[in-house]
Short mmCIF file of N, CA, C and O in Angstrom, two decimals:
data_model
loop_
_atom_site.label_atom_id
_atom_site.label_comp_id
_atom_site.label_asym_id
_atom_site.label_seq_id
_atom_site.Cartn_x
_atom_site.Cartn_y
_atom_site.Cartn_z
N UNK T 1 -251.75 298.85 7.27
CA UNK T 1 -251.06 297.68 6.74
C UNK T 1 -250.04 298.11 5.69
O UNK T 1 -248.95 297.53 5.66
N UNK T 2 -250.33 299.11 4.79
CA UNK T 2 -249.24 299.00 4.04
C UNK T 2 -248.40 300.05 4.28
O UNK T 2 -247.48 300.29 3.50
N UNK T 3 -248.59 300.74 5.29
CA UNK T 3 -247.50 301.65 6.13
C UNK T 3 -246.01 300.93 6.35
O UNK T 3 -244.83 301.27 6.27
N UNK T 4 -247.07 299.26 6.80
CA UNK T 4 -245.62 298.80 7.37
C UNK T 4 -245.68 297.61 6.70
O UNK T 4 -245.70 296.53 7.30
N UNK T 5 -245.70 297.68 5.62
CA UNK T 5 -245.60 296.02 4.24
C UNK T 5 -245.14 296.67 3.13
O UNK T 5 -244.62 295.96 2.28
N UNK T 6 -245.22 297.90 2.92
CA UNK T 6 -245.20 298.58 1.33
C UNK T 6 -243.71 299.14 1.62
O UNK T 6 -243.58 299.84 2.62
N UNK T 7 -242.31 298.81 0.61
CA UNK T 7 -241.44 299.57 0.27
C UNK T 7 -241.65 299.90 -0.82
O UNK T 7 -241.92 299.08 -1.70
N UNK T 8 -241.57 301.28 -1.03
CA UNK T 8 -241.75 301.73 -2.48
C UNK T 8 -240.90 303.58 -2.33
O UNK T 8 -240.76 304.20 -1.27
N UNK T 9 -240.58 303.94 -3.40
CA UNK T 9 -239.87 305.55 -3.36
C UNK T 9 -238.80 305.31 -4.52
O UNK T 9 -238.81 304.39 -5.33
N UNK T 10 -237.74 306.48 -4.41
CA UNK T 10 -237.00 306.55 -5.48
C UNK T 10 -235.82 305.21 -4.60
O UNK T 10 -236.01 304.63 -3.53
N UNK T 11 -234.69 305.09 -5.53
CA UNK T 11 -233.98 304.02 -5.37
C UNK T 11 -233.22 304.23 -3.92
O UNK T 11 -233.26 303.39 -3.03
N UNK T 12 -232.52 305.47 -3.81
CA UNK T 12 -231.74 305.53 -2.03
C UNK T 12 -232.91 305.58 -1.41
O UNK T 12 -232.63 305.15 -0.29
N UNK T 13 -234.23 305.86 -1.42
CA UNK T 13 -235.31 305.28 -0.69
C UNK T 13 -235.36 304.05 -0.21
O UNK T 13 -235.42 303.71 0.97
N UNK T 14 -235.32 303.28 -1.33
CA UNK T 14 -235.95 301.91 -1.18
C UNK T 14 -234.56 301.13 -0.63
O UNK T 14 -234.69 300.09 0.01
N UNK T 15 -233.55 301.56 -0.84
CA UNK T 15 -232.40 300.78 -0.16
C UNK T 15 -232.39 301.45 1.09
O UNK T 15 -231.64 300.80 1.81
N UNK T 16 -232.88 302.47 1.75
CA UNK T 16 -232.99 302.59 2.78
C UNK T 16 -233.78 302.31 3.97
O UNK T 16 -233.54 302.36 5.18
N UNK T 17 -235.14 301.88 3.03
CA UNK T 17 -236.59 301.20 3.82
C UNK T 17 -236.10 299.79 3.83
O UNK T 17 -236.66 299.13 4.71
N UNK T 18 -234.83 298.82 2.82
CA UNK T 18 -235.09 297.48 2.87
C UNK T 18 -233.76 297.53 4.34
O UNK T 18 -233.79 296.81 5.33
N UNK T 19 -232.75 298.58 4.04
CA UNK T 19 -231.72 297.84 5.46
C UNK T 19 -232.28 298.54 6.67
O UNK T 19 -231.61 298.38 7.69
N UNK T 20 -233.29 299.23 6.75
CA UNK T 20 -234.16 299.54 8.14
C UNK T 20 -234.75 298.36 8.23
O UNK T 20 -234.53 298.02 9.39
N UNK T 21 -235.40 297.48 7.68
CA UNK T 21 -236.32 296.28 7.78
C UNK T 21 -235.38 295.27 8.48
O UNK T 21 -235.46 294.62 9.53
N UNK T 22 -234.50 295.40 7.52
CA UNK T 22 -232.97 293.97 8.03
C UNK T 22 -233.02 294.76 9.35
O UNK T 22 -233.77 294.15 10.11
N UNK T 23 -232.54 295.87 9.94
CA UNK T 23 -232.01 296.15 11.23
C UNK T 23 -233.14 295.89 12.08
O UNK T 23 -232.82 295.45 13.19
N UNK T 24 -234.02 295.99 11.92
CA UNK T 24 -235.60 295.69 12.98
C UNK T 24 -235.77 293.99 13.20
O UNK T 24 -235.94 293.48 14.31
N UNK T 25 -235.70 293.16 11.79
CA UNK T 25 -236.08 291.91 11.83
C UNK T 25 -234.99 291.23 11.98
O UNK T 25 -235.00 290.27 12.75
N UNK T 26 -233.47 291.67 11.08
CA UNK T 26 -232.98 290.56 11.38
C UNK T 26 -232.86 290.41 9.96
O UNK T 26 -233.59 291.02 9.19
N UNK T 27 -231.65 289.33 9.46
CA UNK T 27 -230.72 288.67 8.37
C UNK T 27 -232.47 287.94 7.96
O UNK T 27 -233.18 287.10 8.52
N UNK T 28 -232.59 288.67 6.90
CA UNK T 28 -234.04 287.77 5.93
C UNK T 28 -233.19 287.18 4.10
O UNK T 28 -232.48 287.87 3.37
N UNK T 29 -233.56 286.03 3.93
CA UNK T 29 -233.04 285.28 2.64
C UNK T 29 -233.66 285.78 1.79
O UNK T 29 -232.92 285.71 0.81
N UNK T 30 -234.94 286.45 1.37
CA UNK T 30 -235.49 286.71 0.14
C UNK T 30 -236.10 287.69 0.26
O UNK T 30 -236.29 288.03 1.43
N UNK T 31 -236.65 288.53 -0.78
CA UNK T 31 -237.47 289.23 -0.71
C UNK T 31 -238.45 289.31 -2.07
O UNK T 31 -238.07 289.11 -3.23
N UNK T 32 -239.94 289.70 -1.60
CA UNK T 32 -240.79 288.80 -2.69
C UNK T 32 -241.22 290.15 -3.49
O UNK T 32 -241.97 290.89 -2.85
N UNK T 33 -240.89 290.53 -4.64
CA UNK T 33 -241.24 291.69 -5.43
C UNK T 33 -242.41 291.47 -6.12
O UNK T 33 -242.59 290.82 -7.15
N UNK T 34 -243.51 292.32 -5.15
CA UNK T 34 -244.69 292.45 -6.13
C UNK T 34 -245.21 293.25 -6.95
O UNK T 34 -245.59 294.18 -6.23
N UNK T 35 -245.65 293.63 -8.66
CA UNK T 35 -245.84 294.24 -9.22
C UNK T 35 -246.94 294.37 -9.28
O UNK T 35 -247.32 293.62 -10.18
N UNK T 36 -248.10 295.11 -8.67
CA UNK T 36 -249.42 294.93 -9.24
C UNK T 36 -250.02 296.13 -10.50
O UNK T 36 -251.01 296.16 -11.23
N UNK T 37 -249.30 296.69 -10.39
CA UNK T 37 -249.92 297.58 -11.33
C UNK T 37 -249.40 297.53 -12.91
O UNK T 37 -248.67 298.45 -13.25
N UNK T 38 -249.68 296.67 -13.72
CA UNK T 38 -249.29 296.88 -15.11
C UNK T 38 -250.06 297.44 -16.02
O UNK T 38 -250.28 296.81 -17.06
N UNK T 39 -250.69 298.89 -15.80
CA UNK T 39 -251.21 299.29 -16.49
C UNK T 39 -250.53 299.81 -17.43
O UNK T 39 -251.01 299.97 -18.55
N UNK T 40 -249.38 300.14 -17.13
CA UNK T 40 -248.36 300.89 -17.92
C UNK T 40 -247.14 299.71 -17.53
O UNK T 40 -246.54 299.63 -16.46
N UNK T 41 -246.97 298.80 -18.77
CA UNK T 41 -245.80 297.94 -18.64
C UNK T 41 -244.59 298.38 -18.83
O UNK T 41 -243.58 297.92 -18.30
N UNK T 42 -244.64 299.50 -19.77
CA UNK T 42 -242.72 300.06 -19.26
C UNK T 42 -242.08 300.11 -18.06
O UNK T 42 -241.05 299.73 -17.50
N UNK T 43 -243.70 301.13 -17.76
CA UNK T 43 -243.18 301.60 -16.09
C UNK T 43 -243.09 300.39 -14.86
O UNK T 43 -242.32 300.53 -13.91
N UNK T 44 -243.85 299.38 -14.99
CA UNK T 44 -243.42 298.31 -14.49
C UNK T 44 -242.40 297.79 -14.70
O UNK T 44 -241.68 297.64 -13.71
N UNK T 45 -241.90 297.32 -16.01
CA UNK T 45 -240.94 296.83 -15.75
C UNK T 45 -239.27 297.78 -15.86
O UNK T 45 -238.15 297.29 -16.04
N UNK T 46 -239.60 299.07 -15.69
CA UNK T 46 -238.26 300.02 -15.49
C UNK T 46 -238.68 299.49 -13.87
O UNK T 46 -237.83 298.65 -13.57
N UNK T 47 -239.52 299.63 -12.91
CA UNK T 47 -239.60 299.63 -11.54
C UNK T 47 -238.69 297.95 -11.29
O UNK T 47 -237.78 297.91 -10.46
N UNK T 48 -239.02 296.77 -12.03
CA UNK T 48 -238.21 295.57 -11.71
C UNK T 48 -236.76 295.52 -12.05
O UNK T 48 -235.93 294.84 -11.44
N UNK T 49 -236.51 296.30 -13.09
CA UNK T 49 -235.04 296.87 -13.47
C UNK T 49 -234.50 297.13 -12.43
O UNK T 49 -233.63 296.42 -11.92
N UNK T 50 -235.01 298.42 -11.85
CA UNK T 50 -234.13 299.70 -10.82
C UNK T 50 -233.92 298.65 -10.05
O UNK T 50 -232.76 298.64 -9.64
N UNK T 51 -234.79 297.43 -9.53
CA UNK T 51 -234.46 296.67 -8.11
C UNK T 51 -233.61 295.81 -8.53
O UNK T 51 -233.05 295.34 -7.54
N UNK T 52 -233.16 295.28 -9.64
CA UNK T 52 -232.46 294.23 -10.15
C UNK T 52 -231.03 294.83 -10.04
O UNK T 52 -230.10 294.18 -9.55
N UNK T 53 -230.87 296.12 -10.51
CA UNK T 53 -229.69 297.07 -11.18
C UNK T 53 -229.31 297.93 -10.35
O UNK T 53 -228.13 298.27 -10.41
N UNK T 54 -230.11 298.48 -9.43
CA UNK T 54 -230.01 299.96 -8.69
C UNK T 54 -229.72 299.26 -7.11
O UNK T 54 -228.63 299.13 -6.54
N UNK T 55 -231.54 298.73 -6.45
CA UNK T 55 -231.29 298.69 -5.52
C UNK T 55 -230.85 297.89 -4.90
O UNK T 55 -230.17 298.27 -3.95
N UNK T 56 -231.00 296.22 -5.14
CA UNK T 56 -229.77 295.02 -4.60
C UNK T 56 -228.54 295.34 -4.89
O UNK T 56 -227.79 295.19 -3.93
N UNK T 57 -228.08 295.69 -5.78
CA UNK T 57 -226.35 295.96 -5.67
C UNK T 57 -226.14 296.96 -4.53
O UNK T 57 -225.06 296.83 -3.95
N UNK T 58 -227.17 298.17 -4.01
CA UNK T 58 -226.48 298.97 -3.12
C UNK T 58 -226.87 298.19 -1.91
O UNK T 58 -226.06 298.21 -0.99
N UNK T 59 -228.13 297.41 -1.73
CA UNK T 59 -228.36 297.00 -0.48
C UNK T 59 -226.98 295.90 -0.12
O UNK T 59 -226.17 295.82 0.80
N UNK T 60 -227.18 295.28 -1.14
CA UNK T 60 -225.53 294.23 -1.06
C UNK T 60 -224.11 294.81 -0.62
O UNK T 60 -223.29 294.30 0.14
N UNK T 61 -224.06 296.06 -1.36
CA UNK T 61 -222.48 296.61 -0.60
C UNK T 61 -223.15 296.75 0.36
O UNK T 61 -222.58 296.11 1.25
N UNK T 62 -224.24 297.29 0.85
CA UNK T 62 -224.16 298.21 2.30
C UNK T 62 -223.88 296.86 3.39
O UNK T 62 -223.33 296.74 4.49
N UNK T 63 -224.62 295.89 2.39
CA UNK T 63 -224.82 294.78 4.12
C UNK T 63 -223.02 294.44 3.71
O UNK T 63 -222.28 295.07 4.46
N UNK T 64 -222.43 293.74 2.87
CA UNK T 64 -220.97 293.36 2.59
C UNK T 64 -220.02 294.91 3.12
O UNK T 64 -219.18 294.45 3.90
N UNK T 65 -219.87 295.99 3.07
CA UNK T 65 -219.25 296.69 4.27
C UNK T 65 -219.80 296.99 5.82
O UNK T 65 -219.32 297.82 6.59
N UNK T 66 -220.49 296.43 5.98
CA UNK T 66 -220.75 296.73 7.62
C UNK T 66 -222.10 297.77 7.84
O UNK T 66 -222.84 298.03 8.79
N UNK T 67 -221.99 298.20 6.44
CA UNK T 67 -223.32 299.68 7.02
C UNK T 67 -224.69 298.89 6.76
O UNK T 67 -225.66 299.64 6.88
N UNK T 68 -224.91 298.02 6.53
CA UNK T 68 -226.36 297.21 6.58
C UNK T 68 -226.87 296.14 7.64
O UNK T 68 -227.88 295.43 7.66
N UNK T 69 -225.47 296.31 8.76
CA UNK T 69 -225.03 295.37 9.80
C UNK T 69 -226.94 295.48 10.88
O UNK T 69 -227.87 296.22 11.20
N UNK T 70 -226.44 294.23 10.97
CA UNK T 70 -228.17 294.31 12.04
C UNK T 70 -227.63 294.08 13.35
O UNK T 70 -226.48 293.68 13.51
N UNK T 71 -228.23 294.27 14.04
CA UNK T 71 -227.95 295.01 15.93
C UNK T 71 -227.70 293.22 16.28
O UNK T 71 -228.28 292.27 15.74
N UNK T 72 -226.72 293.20 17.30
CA UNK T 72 -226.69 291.80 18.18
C UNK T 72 -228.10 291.92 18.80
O UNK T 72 -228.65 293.02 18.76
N UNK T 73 -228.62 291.00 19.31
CA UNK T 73 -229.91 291.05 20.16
C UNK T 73 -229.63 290.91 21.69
O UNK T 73 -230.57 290.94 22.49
#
């Protein structure tokens, strides 16, 4: 299960596991960020940062130039 539910890695990771997901499923409106581990709240919330700052802005250019494009069916 969490082979194929869990994105997690460094940031060109994770923008690369979320526009593989878009190309498999298809144009998705949200995505639900779960934090479970606050044992260490910095490190949590540097991890909600990077996705706020790092990885939606690259997933956003990639899909806004064409390279995040999902397959016609």
């Amino acid at each position: 299960m969490l082979d194929n539910c869990l994105i997690h890695s460094s940031v060109p990771q994770v923008v690369a596991q979320l526009l593989a997901l878009r190309q498999e499923i298809g144009d998705f409106g949200e995505i639900v960020y779960a934090g479970m581990d606050w044992v260490d709240p910095a490190l949590a919330r540097r991890s909600m940062e990077l996705m706020a700052t790092e990885v939606m802005p690259r997933v956003n250019a990639a899909i806004a130039s064409g390279q995040g494009r999902v397959k016609a069916a």
